[in-house]
Amino acid sequence: MNTEALARLAEERVDHRFKGLPPDADGLTVGELAAQRRDLFTGGFTTPVLALSAERLEHNLRLMETYAARHGLAFAPHGKTSMAPQLFHRQLAYGAWGITLALPHQVRVARAFGVERIFLANELVDPAALRWAAAELAADPAFRLVCYVDSVRGAELMDAALREAGATRPLDVVVELGAGEGARTGARTEAECAAVADAVAAAATLRLTGVAGYEGEVPRADPERVRAWLDRLVALAAALDRAGRFADAEEIVVSAGGSAWFDAVADAFAGVPELSRPVLKLLRSGAYVSHDDGHYREITPFNRVPQEGALEPAFRLWAQVVSRPAEGQAFANAGKRDAAYDLDLPVAQVVRRDGAERPADGIAVTGLSDQHTWLATDPEADLAVGDWIGLGLSHPCTSFDKWQLIPVAEADGTVVDYVRTFF
C-alpha cells in the first residue's frame, strides 16, 4: 500500500460534505478531529450518523485471516463492499493476498493507494479502461491484475484494445464458469469455457492463468448444488491444465467465494488435485469486514460451522426521534439516503436518553422514506421525541456507499478514527 496516500486522507478538511460530523469541526483536518477523540454521543455529532465499532471491526479482520490460513486459502476480499482504502490496508495487513474489485473505477481507486494485487471479478472490455490497465502494468512491474473472461468475443475485444494500446505485458485472465442457467455472468458449459481458453491462447496480449466463478449465483443454492458447481470449477481447472492451457502461467488460480458459502469453497478447494503449476486457491468474500444485523447474519457460513468462530456486526446507524404524532407511531430522522434497505429494513436495537442506553423493546421499523424511519411502537414502549435510536443494518455493500466519512467508535463511544469511502 502507498502509506503516503493513506496519510493524506488525514489531511482532508472536515466540512459540509460529510454527514453527521460535528459542525464545530469544520476546517479541522480529519487527523486533527480524530486526535480529539470526541464522544459519539456528546461530542457534537449530528443525527443521523453511521458508526463502525472499532472492536468488532478488528475481530472480523482477525477471524477471516485465521479462517483462510486454517484452510490453506489465499484471500482477496471484495473491496466493492467498502471502497475504503484504509480498510484495504488493514485487510492486507491481516494477510490478504490482494483485493478483489468489480469495475475499472474501483481498480483505479485501489491503485491510487498502492494496492499491488487486484482480482477484477468482471470481464473488462472497455477500451479506455484497457488502455489505462496496459499503461499501469507497463509502469509498475510489481503490479498484478487478474480479470475474468467468459466469452470468445470478450477475449477478442480485450486483445484488440490492448494491441492498440501497445501493451508490453500480457493481462492475466481467468475463465469464468457460470453458476448455471439463469445465473449471472460466466460461460455456461465446459465446452464454452474451452472455446474461451482457445481464444485467449490466440491473443498475444492475454495470458490464461486459471478459472473462477461465484457460487452465490447457483440457482436454488443449497449445500449439494453449491458443492456440485464447485466440483465442476475444480474439474475445469484440471481439464484445462491437462490440455496445456496454463503453460505460460507461473501459478494456476482457482477462485470463488462470496460471503454465504465460503465453507463449501474451503471444503471443495481442499480437493484440488496436483496440477502442473502451483495452485493459488483464492477466496473473495467481502461482507465480513463489517458483517451486518440482517441478511449476512442469517446466511453466514459460521452458522453452519460455529466451532470456527462468529462474525460480529460492526455497523450501527444512530438516528433521532423527531416526531411522535400518534399512539403507536414515531419517526426518526434517518431514511433511504442513510440506511441500506435493498435486502432488509433496519432493525431498532437500542434507545439512548440522557446518557443511558437500553434495549429498543416494543419498537419496530416498518418502513423508510427518503429521510424518515417509520417506527411502530407497542403501548409499553418508552420512546420520546429527542431520543437517539440505534439501528442495525442489513447488507454492508449498500451501507458503506451512503457515507463518505464514517466514524470508528470504541465501545464507550470514543471516536478514534474516520474511514473514507470512494464510490
Short mmCIF file of C-alpha atoms in Angstrom, two decimals:
data_model
loop_
_atom_site.label_atom_id
_atom_site.label_comp_id
_atom_site.label_asym_id
_atom_site.label_seq_id
_atom_site.Cartn_x
_atom_site.Cartn_y
_atom_site.Cartn_z
CA MET A 1 0.00 0.00 0.00
CA ASN A 2 1.01 3.60 -0.56
CA THR A 3 1.32 4.87 3.00
CA GLU A 4 1.78 8.45 1.82
CA ALA A 5 -1.56 8.37 0.02
CA LEU A 6 -3.20 6.90 3.10
CA ALA A 7 -1.62 9.58 5.28
CA ARG A 8 -3.04 12.27 3.01
CA LEU A 9 -6.55 11.12 3.91
CA ALA A 10 -5.94 12.51 7.38
CA GLU A 11 -5.14 15.90 5.83
CA GLU A 12 -8.59 16.28 4.25
CA ARG A 13 -10.62 19.13 5.73
CA VAL A 14 -13.87 18.41 7.52
CA ASP A 15 -16.81 20.38 6.12
CA HIS A 16 -20.39 20.17 4.91
CA ARG A 17 -19.65 17.25 2.56
CA PHE A 18 -19.59 14.75 5.40
CA LYS A 19 -22.86 13.78 7.04
CA GLY A 20 -23.16 13.55 10.79
CA LEU A 21 -19.84 15.13 11.72
CA PRO A 22 -19.74 17.92 14.32
CA PRO A 23 -20.49 21.34 12.78
CA ASP A 24 -17.88 22.93 15.04
CA ALA A 25 -15.24 20.66 13.45
CA ASP A 26 -15.44 22.49 10.12
CA GLY A 27 -11.96 23.44 9.00
CA LEU A 28 -10.17 20.82 11.07
CA THR A 29 -8.36 18.07 9.25
CA VAL A 30 -9.66 14.56 9.66
CA GLY A 31 -6.49 13.76 11.58
CA GLU A 32 -6.99 16.68 13.92
CA LEU A 33 -10.58 15.67 14.59
CA ALA A 34 -9.57 12.07 15.24
CA ALA A 35 -6.90 13.25 17.68
CA GLN A 36 -9.60 14.97 19.73
CA ARG A 37 -11.16 11.56 20.47
CA ARG A 38 -14.63 13.01 20.72
CA ASP A 39 -17.53 11.10 22.18
CA LEU A 40 -20.00 9.94 19.53
CA PHE A 41 -22.95 10.93 21.72
CA THR A 42 -21.77 14.11 23.45
CA GLY A 43 -19.06 15.38 21.10
CA GLY A 44 -21.23 17.36 18.72
CA PHE A 45 -22.07 14.69 16.15
CA THR A 46 -25.44 15.25 14.50
CA THR A 47 -28.00 12.63 13.59
CA PRO A 48 -28.23 10.61 11.51
CA VAL A 49 -24.69 9.33 11.90
CA LEU A 50 -23.28 5.95 10.92
CA ALA A 51 -20.56 4.46 13.13
CA LEU A 52 -18.30 1.43 12.92
CA SER A 53 -17.35 -0.48 16.04
CA ALA A 54 -13.57 -0.45 16.45
CA GLU A 55 -13.56 -3.69 18.42
CA ARG A 56 -15.88 -5.60 16.10
CA LEU A 57 -14.05 -4.44 13.01
CA GLU A 58 -10.81 -5.74 14.49
CA HIS A 59 -12.46 -9.02 15.46
CA ASN A 60 -13.77 -9.64 11.94
CA LEU A 61 -10.43 -8.88 10.32
CA ARG A 62 -8.64 -11.32 12.61
CA LEU A 63 -11.26 -14.03 12.25
CA MET A 64 -11.14 -14.20 8.46
CA GLU A 65 -7.34 -14.08 8.43
CA THR A 66 -7.35 -17.09 10.74
CA TYR A 67 -10.04 -18.90 8.76
CA ALA A 68 -8.24 -18.51 5.43
CA ALA A 69 -4.92 -19.63 6.89
CA ARG A 70 -6.51 -22.64 8.61
CA HIS A 71 -7.95 -23.84 5.30
CA GLY A 72 -4.93 -23.12 3.13
CA LEU A 73 -6.67 -20.36 1.20
CA ALA A 74 -5.28 -17.15 -0.20
CA PHE A 75 -7.67 -14.27 0.45
CA ALA A 76 -8.61 -11.37 -1.81
CA PRO A 77 -11.60 -9.78 -0.04
CA HIS A 78 -14.03 -7.99 -2.29
CA GLY A 79 -13.26 -4.30 -1.95
CA LYS A 80 -16.51 -3.15 -3.58
CA THR A 81 -18.12 -3.75 -0.19
CA SER A 82 -16.42 -0.81 1.48
CA MET A 83 -14.42 1.03 -1.22
CA ALA A 84 -12.32 2.22 1.70
CA PRO A 85 -8.54 2.19 1.13
CA GLN A 86 -7.94 2.34 4.88
CA LEU A 87 -9.80 -0.94 5.21
CA PHE A 88 -7.95 -2.37 2.19
CA HIS A 89 -4.74 -1.55 4.04
CA ARG A 90 -5.92 -3.33 7.16
CA GLN A 91 -7.13 -6.34 5.19
CA LEU A 92 -3.73 -6.62 3.51
CA ALA A 93 -2.01 -6.22 6.89
CA TYR A 94 -4.12 -9.14 8.10
CA GLY A 95 -2.72 -11.42 5.45
CA ALA A 96 -4.83 -10.78 2.36
CA TRP A 97 -3.16 -11.73 -0.94
CA GLY A 98 -4.77 -8.76 -2.66
CA ILE A 99 -8.10 -7.02 -3.17
CA THR A 100 -10.99 -8.08 -5.40
CA LEU A 101 -12.89 -5.37 -7.29
CA ALA A 102 -15.64 -5.23 -9.89
CA LEU A 103 -15.24 -2.08 -12.02
CA PRO A 104 -12.42 -0.08 -13.64
CA HIS A 105 -13.09 2.92 -11.39
CA GLN A 106 -12.69 0.72 -8.33
CA VAL A 107 -9.39 -0.60 -9.66
CA ARG A 108 -8.17 2.98 -10.15
CA VAL A 109 -9.05 3.82 -6.55
CA ALA A 110 -7.10 0.82 -5.28
CA ARG A 111 -4.12 1.65 -7.47
CA ALA A 112 -4.15 5.26 -6.26
CA PHE A 113 -3.48 3.83 -2.81
CA GLY A 114 -0.84 1.38 -3.97
CA VAL A 115 -2.65 -1.98 -3.97
CA GLU A 116 -0.32 -4.26 -5.94
CA ARG A 117 -2.54 -7.32 -6.49
CA ILE A 118 -6.05 -6.86 -7.83
CA PHE A 119 -8.53 -9.51 -8.88
CA LEU A 120 -11.17 -7.97 -11.16
CA ALA A 121 -14.26 -10.17 -10.88
CA ASN A 122 -15.70 -8.99 -14.17
CA GLU A 123 -14.89 -9.15 -17.86
CA LEU A 124 -13.11 -5.96 -18.89
CA VAL A 125 -13.91 -4.89 -22.47
CA ASP A 126 -13.91 -1.09 -22.19
CA PRO A 127 -11.10 0.19 -24.48
CA ALA A 128 -10.34 3.24 -22.33
CA ALA A 129 -10.06 1.11 -19.21
CA LEU A 130 -7.89 -1.43 -21.01
CA ARG A 131 -5.57 1.35 -22.23
CA TRP A 132 -5.23 2.53 -18.65
CA ALA A 133 -4.58 -1.02 -17.41
CA ALA A 134 -1.91 -1.56 -20.07
CA ALA A 135 -0.15 1.64 -19.05
CA GLU A 136 -0.40 0.76 -15.36
CA LEU A 137 1.07 -2.69 -15.94
CA ALA A 138 3.89 -1.22 -18.03
CA ALA A 139 4.72 1.41 -15.43
CA ASP A 140 4.84 -0.92 -12.44
CA PRO A 141 6.40 -4.39 -12.84
CA ALA A 142 5.16 -5.30 -9.34
CA PHE A 143 1.51 -4.68 -10.23
CA ARG A 144 -0.58 -7.79 -10.92
CA LEU A 145 -4.07 -7.57 -12.38
CA VAL A 146 -6.19 -10.67 -12.95
CA CYS A 147 -9.61 -10.40 -14.56
CA TYR A 148 -12.46 -12.55 -15.79
CA VAL A 149 -13.10 -13.59 -19.37
CA ASP A 150 -16.28 -15.50 -20.19
CA SER A 151 -16.67 -15.24 -23.97
CA VAL A 152 -14.72 -15.51 -27.20
CA ARG A 153 -15.99 -12.06 -28.14
CA GLY A 154 -14.71 -10.67 -24.84
CA ALA A 155 -11.25 -12.13 -25.39
CA GLU A 156 -11.16 -10.66 -28.90
CA LEU A 157 -12.21 -7.21 -27.69
CA MET A 158 -9.65 -7.27 -24.90
CA ASP A 159 -6.90 -8.32 -27.28
CA ALA A 160 -7.78 -5.64 -29.85
CA ALA A 161 -7.81 -2.85 -27.26
CA LEU A 162 -4.56 -3.98 -25.65
CA ARG A 163 -2.80 -4.30 -29.01
CA GLU A 164 -3.96 -0.82 -29.97
CA ALA A 165 -2.66 0.43 -26.61
CA GLY A 166 0.75 -1.10 -27.29
CA ALA A 167 0.58 -3.35 -24.22
CA THR A 168 4.01 -4.59 -23.19
CA ARG A 169 2.85 -7.07 -20.54
CA PRO A 170 0.13 -9.67 -21.01
CA LEU A 171 -3.03 -9.26 -18.98
CA ASP A 172 -3.72 -12.27 -16.75
CA VAL A 173 -7.23 -13.66 -17.22
CA VAL A 174 -9.25 -16.47 -15.66
CA VAL A 175 -12.10 -18.22 -17.44
CA GLU A 176 -15.34 -17.60 -15.59
CA LEU A 177 -17.59 -20.63 -15.24
CA GLY A 178 -21.22 -19.61 -14.93
CA ALA A 179 -23.16 -20.87 -11.95
CA GLY A 180 -25.97 -22.29 -14.06
CA GLU A 181 -28.80 -21.43 -16.41
CA GLY A 182 -30.42 -18.18 -15.44
CA ALA A 183 -27.48 -17.21 -13.24
CA ARG A 184 -25.39 -14.11 -13.74
CA THR A 185 -22.24 -13.99 -15.91
CA GLY A 186 -19.89 -16.78 -16.94
CA ALA A 187 -19.61 -19.34 -19.71
CA ARG A 188 -22.37 -21.89 -19.16
CA THR A 189 -20.66 -25.10 -20.26
CA GLU A 190 -17.22 -26.66 -20.13
CA ALA A 191 -17.17 -26.66 -23.94
CA GLU A 192 -17.76 -22.91 -23.96
CA CYS A 193 -15.01 -22.48 -21.37
CA ALA A 194 -12.63 -24.44 -23.61
CA ALA A 195 -13.52 -22.20 -26.55
CA VAL A 196 -12.79 -19.13 -24.42
CA ALA A 197 -9.44 -20.65 -23.42
CA ASP A 198 -8.65 -21.20 -27.11
CA ALA A 199 -9.46 -17.55 -27.84
CA VAL A 200 -7.16 -16.44 -25.03
CA ALA A 201 -4.37 -18.65 -26.39
CA ALA A 202 -4.74 -16.90 -29.75
CA ALA A 203 -4.31 -13.47 -28.16
CA ALA A 204 -0.71 -12.45 -27.53
CA THR A 205 -1.84 -9.73 -25.11
CA LEU A 206 -3.63 -12.18 -22.78
CA ARG A 207 -2.35 -14.96 -20.53
CA LEU A 208 -4.65 -17.64 -19.18
CA THR A 209 -3.88 -18.16 -15.53
CA GLY A 210 -6.85 -20.02 -14.08
CA VAL A 211 -10.58 -20.41 -13.56
CA ALA A 212 -13.07 -18.62 -11.36
CA GLY A 213 -16.72 -18.01 -10.63
CA TYR A 214 -19.25 -17.08 -7.99
CA GLU A 215 -21.09 -19.85 -6.22
CA GLY A 216 -23.56 -17.39 -4.72
CA GLU A 217 -25.35 -17.35 -8.10
CA VAL A 218 -26.03 -21.09 -8.16
CA PRO A 219 -29.79 -21.39 -8.83
CA ARG A 220 -31.76 -22.61 -5.80
CA ALA A 221 -28.50 -22.76 -3.89
CA ASP A 222 -28.16 -25.37 -1.20
CA PRO A 223 -25.07 -27.23 0.06
CA GLU A 224 -25.42 -30.00 -2.54
CA ARG A 225 -25.93 -27.71 -5.54
CA VAL A 226 -23.17 -25.34 -4.47
CA ARG A 227 -20.74 -28.21 -3.90
CA ALA A 228 -21.61 -29.70 -7.29
CA TRP A 229 -20.81 -26.42 -9.02
CA LEU A 230 -17.56 -26.01 -7.08
CA ASP A 231 -16.55 -29.53 -8.09
CA ARG A 232 -17.17 -28.51 -11.72
CA LEU A 233 -14.91 -25.50 -11.25
CA VAL A 234 -12.10 -27.64 -9.82
CA ALA A 235 -12.54 -30.18 -12.62
CA LEU A 236 -12.42 -27.39 -15.21
CA ALA A 237 -9.08 -26.21 -13.86
CA ALA A 238 -7.73 -29.76 -14.09
CA ALA A 239 -9.07 -30.25 -17.63
CA LEU A 240 -7.60 -27.00 -18.93
CA ASP A 241 -4.32 -27.89 -17.27
CA ARG A 242 -4.24 -31.30 -18.97
CA ALA A 243 -4.84 -29.51 -22.26
CA GLY A 244 -1.75 -27.38 -21.64
CA ARG A 245 -3.68 -24.14 -21.38
CA PHE A 246 -1.67 -22.84 -18.39
CA ALA A 247 1.76 -23.35 -19.94
CA ASP A 248 2.59 -19.64 -19.72
CA ALA A 249 1.31 -19.18 -16.17
CA GLU A 250 3.54 -19.13 -13.12
CA GLU A 251 0.67 -20.39 -10.98
CA ILE A 252 -2.88 -21.59 -11.57
CA VAL A 253 -5.61 -19.53 -9.94
CA VAL A 254 -8.76 -21.28 -8.77
CA SER A 255 -11.08 -18.69 -7.28
CA ALA A 256 -14.58 -18.49 -5.80
CA GLY A 257 -16.16 -17.44 -2.57
CA GLY A 258 -18.76 -14.88 -1.65
CA SER A 259 -19.95 -14.38 1.89
CA ALA A 260 -22.61 -17.12 2.00
CA TRP A 261 -20.73 -20.29 1.05
CA PHE A 262 -17.05 -19.87 1.87
CA ASP A 263 -17.18 -23.02 3.98
CA ALA A 264 -18.19 -25.00 0.89
CA VAL A 265 -15.39 -23.30 -1.06
CA ALA A 266 -12.87 -24.30 1.61
CA ASP A 267 -14.06 -27.91 1.50
CA ALA A 268 -14.06 -28.13 -2.29
CA PHE A 269 -10.71 -26.40 -2.74
CA ALA A 270 -9.14 -28.82 -0.27
CA GLY A 271 -9.67 -31.39 -3.02
CA VAL A 272 -7.90 -29.54 -5.82
CA PRO A 273 -5.59 -32.14 -7.39
CA GLU A 274 -1.92 -31.61 -8.06
CA LEU A 275 -1.59 -29.57 -11.24
CA SER A 276 1.33 -28.65 -13.47
CA ARG A 277 1.86 -25.35 -11.65
CA PRO A 278 1.44 -24.23 -8.04
CA VAL A 279 -2.23 -23.54 -7.30
CA LEU A 280 -3.48 -20.28 -5.79
CA LYS A 281 -6.77 -21.12 -4.06
CA LEU A 282 -8.28 -17.66 -3.87
CA LEU A 283 -11.25 -16.79 -1.65
CA ARG A 284 -13.01 -13.46 -2.32
CA SER A 285 -15.56 -12.89 0.48
CA GLY A 286 -16.01 -9.20 1.27
CA ALA A 287 -19.03 -8.53 3.50
CA TYR A 288 -17.25 -9.97 6.55
CA VAL A 289 -15.39 -6.73 7.23
CA SER A 290 -18.45 -5.11 8.80
CA HIS A 291 -20.87 -8.06 8.68
CA ASP A 292 -24.44 -6.98 9.41
CA ASP A 293 -27.58 -7.40 11.51
CA GLY A 294 -29.75 -8.87 8.77
CA HIS A 295 -29.05 -10.76 5.56
CA TYR A 296 -25.45 -11.78 6.26
CA ARG A 297 -26.18 -12.60 9.88
CA GLU A 298 -28.66 -15.16 8.57
CA ILE A 299 -26.57 -16.66 5.75
CA THR A 300 -23.02 -16.58 7.14
CA PRO A 301 -21.29 -19.97 6.89
CA PHE A 302 -20.26 -19.60 10.52
CA ASN A 303 -23.85 -20.54 11.37
CA ARG A 304 -23.05 -23.96 9.90
CA VAL A 305 -19.57 -24.21 11.42
CA PRO A 306 -19.85 -22.36 14.77
CA GLN A 307 -16.70 -24.06 16.01
CA GLU A 308 -14.76 -21.91 13.54
CA GLY A 309 -15.88 -18.64 15.15
CA ALA A 310 -18.51 -15.97 14.55
CA LEU A 311 -18.51 -12.63 12.79
CA GLU A 312 -19.85 -9.59 14.63
CA PRO A 313 -21.97 -6.79 13.14
CA ALA A 314 -19.85 -3.65 13.23
CA PHE A 315 -22.28 -1.04 11.87
CA ARG A 316 -24.84 0.96 13.83
CA LEU A 317 -26.82 3.87 12.43
CA TRP A 318 -27.84 6.43 15.02
CA ALA A 319 -30.95 8.50 14.33
CA GLN A 320 -33.04 10.80 16.48
CA VAL A 321 -36.75 10.61 17.14
CA VAL A 322 -38.20 13.80 15.64
CA SER A 323 -41.92 13.09 15.79
CA ARG A 324 -44.35 11.08 17.93
CA PRO A 325 -47.57 12.10 16.18
CA ALA A 326 -49.85 9.32 17.38
CA GLU A 327 -50.04 6.43 19.79
CA GLY A 328 -48.17 3.52 18.28
CA GLN A 329 -46.23 5.65 15.81
CA ALA A 330 -42.95 7.56 15.76
CA PHE A 331 -40.48 8.87 13.20
CA ALA A 332 -36.71 9.13 13.29
CA ASN A 333 -34.58 11.32 11.05
CA ALA A 334 -32.76 8.67 9.00
CA GLY A 335 -34.08 7.28 5.75
CA LYS A 336 -33.20 5.72 2.42
CA ARG A 337 -30.39 8.22 1.90
CA ASP A 338 -28.74 6.97 5.10
CA ALA A 339 -29.62 3.31 5.63
CA ALA A 340 -29.34 0.19 3.49
CA TYR A 341 -32.79 -1.10 2.57
CA ASP A 342 -32.31 -3.22 -0.57
CA LEU A 343 -32.34 -6.53 1.33
CA ASP A 344 -33.99 -5.85 4.70
CA LEU A 345 -35.22 -2.86 6.67
CA PRO A 346 -33.07 -1.62 9.57
CA VAL A 347 -33.71 -3.11 12.99
CA ALA A 348 -34.29 -1.00 16.12
CA GLN A 349 -31.72 -2.16 18.66
CA VAL A 350 -31.21 0.39 21.42
CA VAL A 351 -32.54 3.73 22.66
CA ARG A 352 -30.40 6.42 24.32
CA ARG A 353 -31.77 9.14 26.58
CA ASP A 354 -29.78 11.38 28.93
CA GLY A 355 -26.68 9.21 28.51
CA ALA A 356 -28.42 5.95 29.40
CA GLU A 357 -28.83 3.16 26.86
CA ARG A 358 -31.49 0.45 26.93
CA PRO A 359 -32.92 -2.16 24.52
CA ALA A 360 -35.44 -0.88 21.98
CA ASP A 361 -38.20 -3.11 23.36
CA GLY A 362 -41.55 -2.76 21.64
CA ILE A 363 -40.15 -0.69 18.76
CA ALA A 364 -40.09 -1.92 15.16
CA VAL A 365 -39.02 -0.33 11.89
CA THR A 366 -41.89 -0.65 9.40
CA GLY A 367 -40.64 1.48 6.52
CA LEU A 368 -38.28 4.12 5.20
CA SER A 369 -38.94 7.39 3.41
CA ASP A 370 -36.11 9.38 1.88
CA GLN A 371 -35.27 11.00 5.22
CA HIS A 372 -37.50 9.30 7.78
CA THR A 373 -37.63 5.96 9.53
CA TRP A 374 -41.16 4.76 10.24
CA LEU A 375 -41.40 3.25 13.72
CA ALA A 376 -44.27 1.24 15.16
CA THR A 377 -44.37 1.19 18.96
CA ASP A 378 -46.15 -1.09 21.39
CA PRO A 379 -48.17 0.58 24.17
CA GLU A 380 -45.45 -0.13 26.74
CA ALA A 381 -42.61 1.21 24.54
CA ASP A 382 -40.80 4.14 26.17
CA LEU A 383 -39.89 6.41 23.26
CA ALA A 384 -39.93 10.20 23.19
CA VAL A 385 -39.02 12.98 20.79
CA GLY A 386 -35.33 13.70 21.19
CA ASP A 387 -34.29 10.12 21.97
CA TRP A 388 -31.44 8.62 19.94
CA ILE A 389 -32.23 5.23 18.43
CA GLY A 390 -29.53 2.81 17.32
CA LEU A 391 -30.39 0.84 14.19
CA GLY A 392 -28.82 -2.38 12.96
CA LEU A 393 -28.40 -2.58 9.19
CA SER A 394 -28.63 -5.29 6.57
CA HIS A 395 -26.23 -5.51 3.59
CA PRO A 396 -22.83 -3.86 4.11
CA CYS A 397 -22.38 -3.07 0.40
CA THR A 398 -25.22 -0.57 0.38
CA SER A 399 -24.41 0.81 3.82
CA PHE A 400 -20.87 1.94 3.09
CA ASP A 401 -21.84 3.66 -0.15
CA LYS A 402 -24.15 6.15 1.57
CA TRP A 403 -21.40 7.59 3.76
CA GLN A 404 -18.19 9.29 2.66
CA LEU A 405 -16.57 9.57 6.08
CA ILE A 406 -17.52 7.09 8.80
CA PRO A 407 -16.56 7.47 12.48
CA VAL A 408 -14.95 4.44 14.09
CA ALA A 409 -16.00 4.32 17.74
CA GLU A 410 -14.83 2.25 20.66
CA ALA A 411 -17.35 0.56 22.93
CA ASP A 412 -17.52 3.56 25.28
CA GLY A 413 -18.35 5.92 22.39
CA THR A 414 -14.87 7.37 21.89
CA VAL A 415 -14.30 8.06 18.20
CA VAL A 416 -10.76 7.00 17.37
CA ASP A 417 -10.68 7.13 13.57
CA TYR A 418 -12.62 8.01 10.41
CA VAL A 419 -12.95 5.75 7.37
CA ARG A 420 -13.07 7.47 3.96
CA THR A 421 -15.01 5.77 1.17
CA PHE A 422 -14.71 6.27 -2.59
CA PHE A 423 -17.87 5.37 -4.52
#
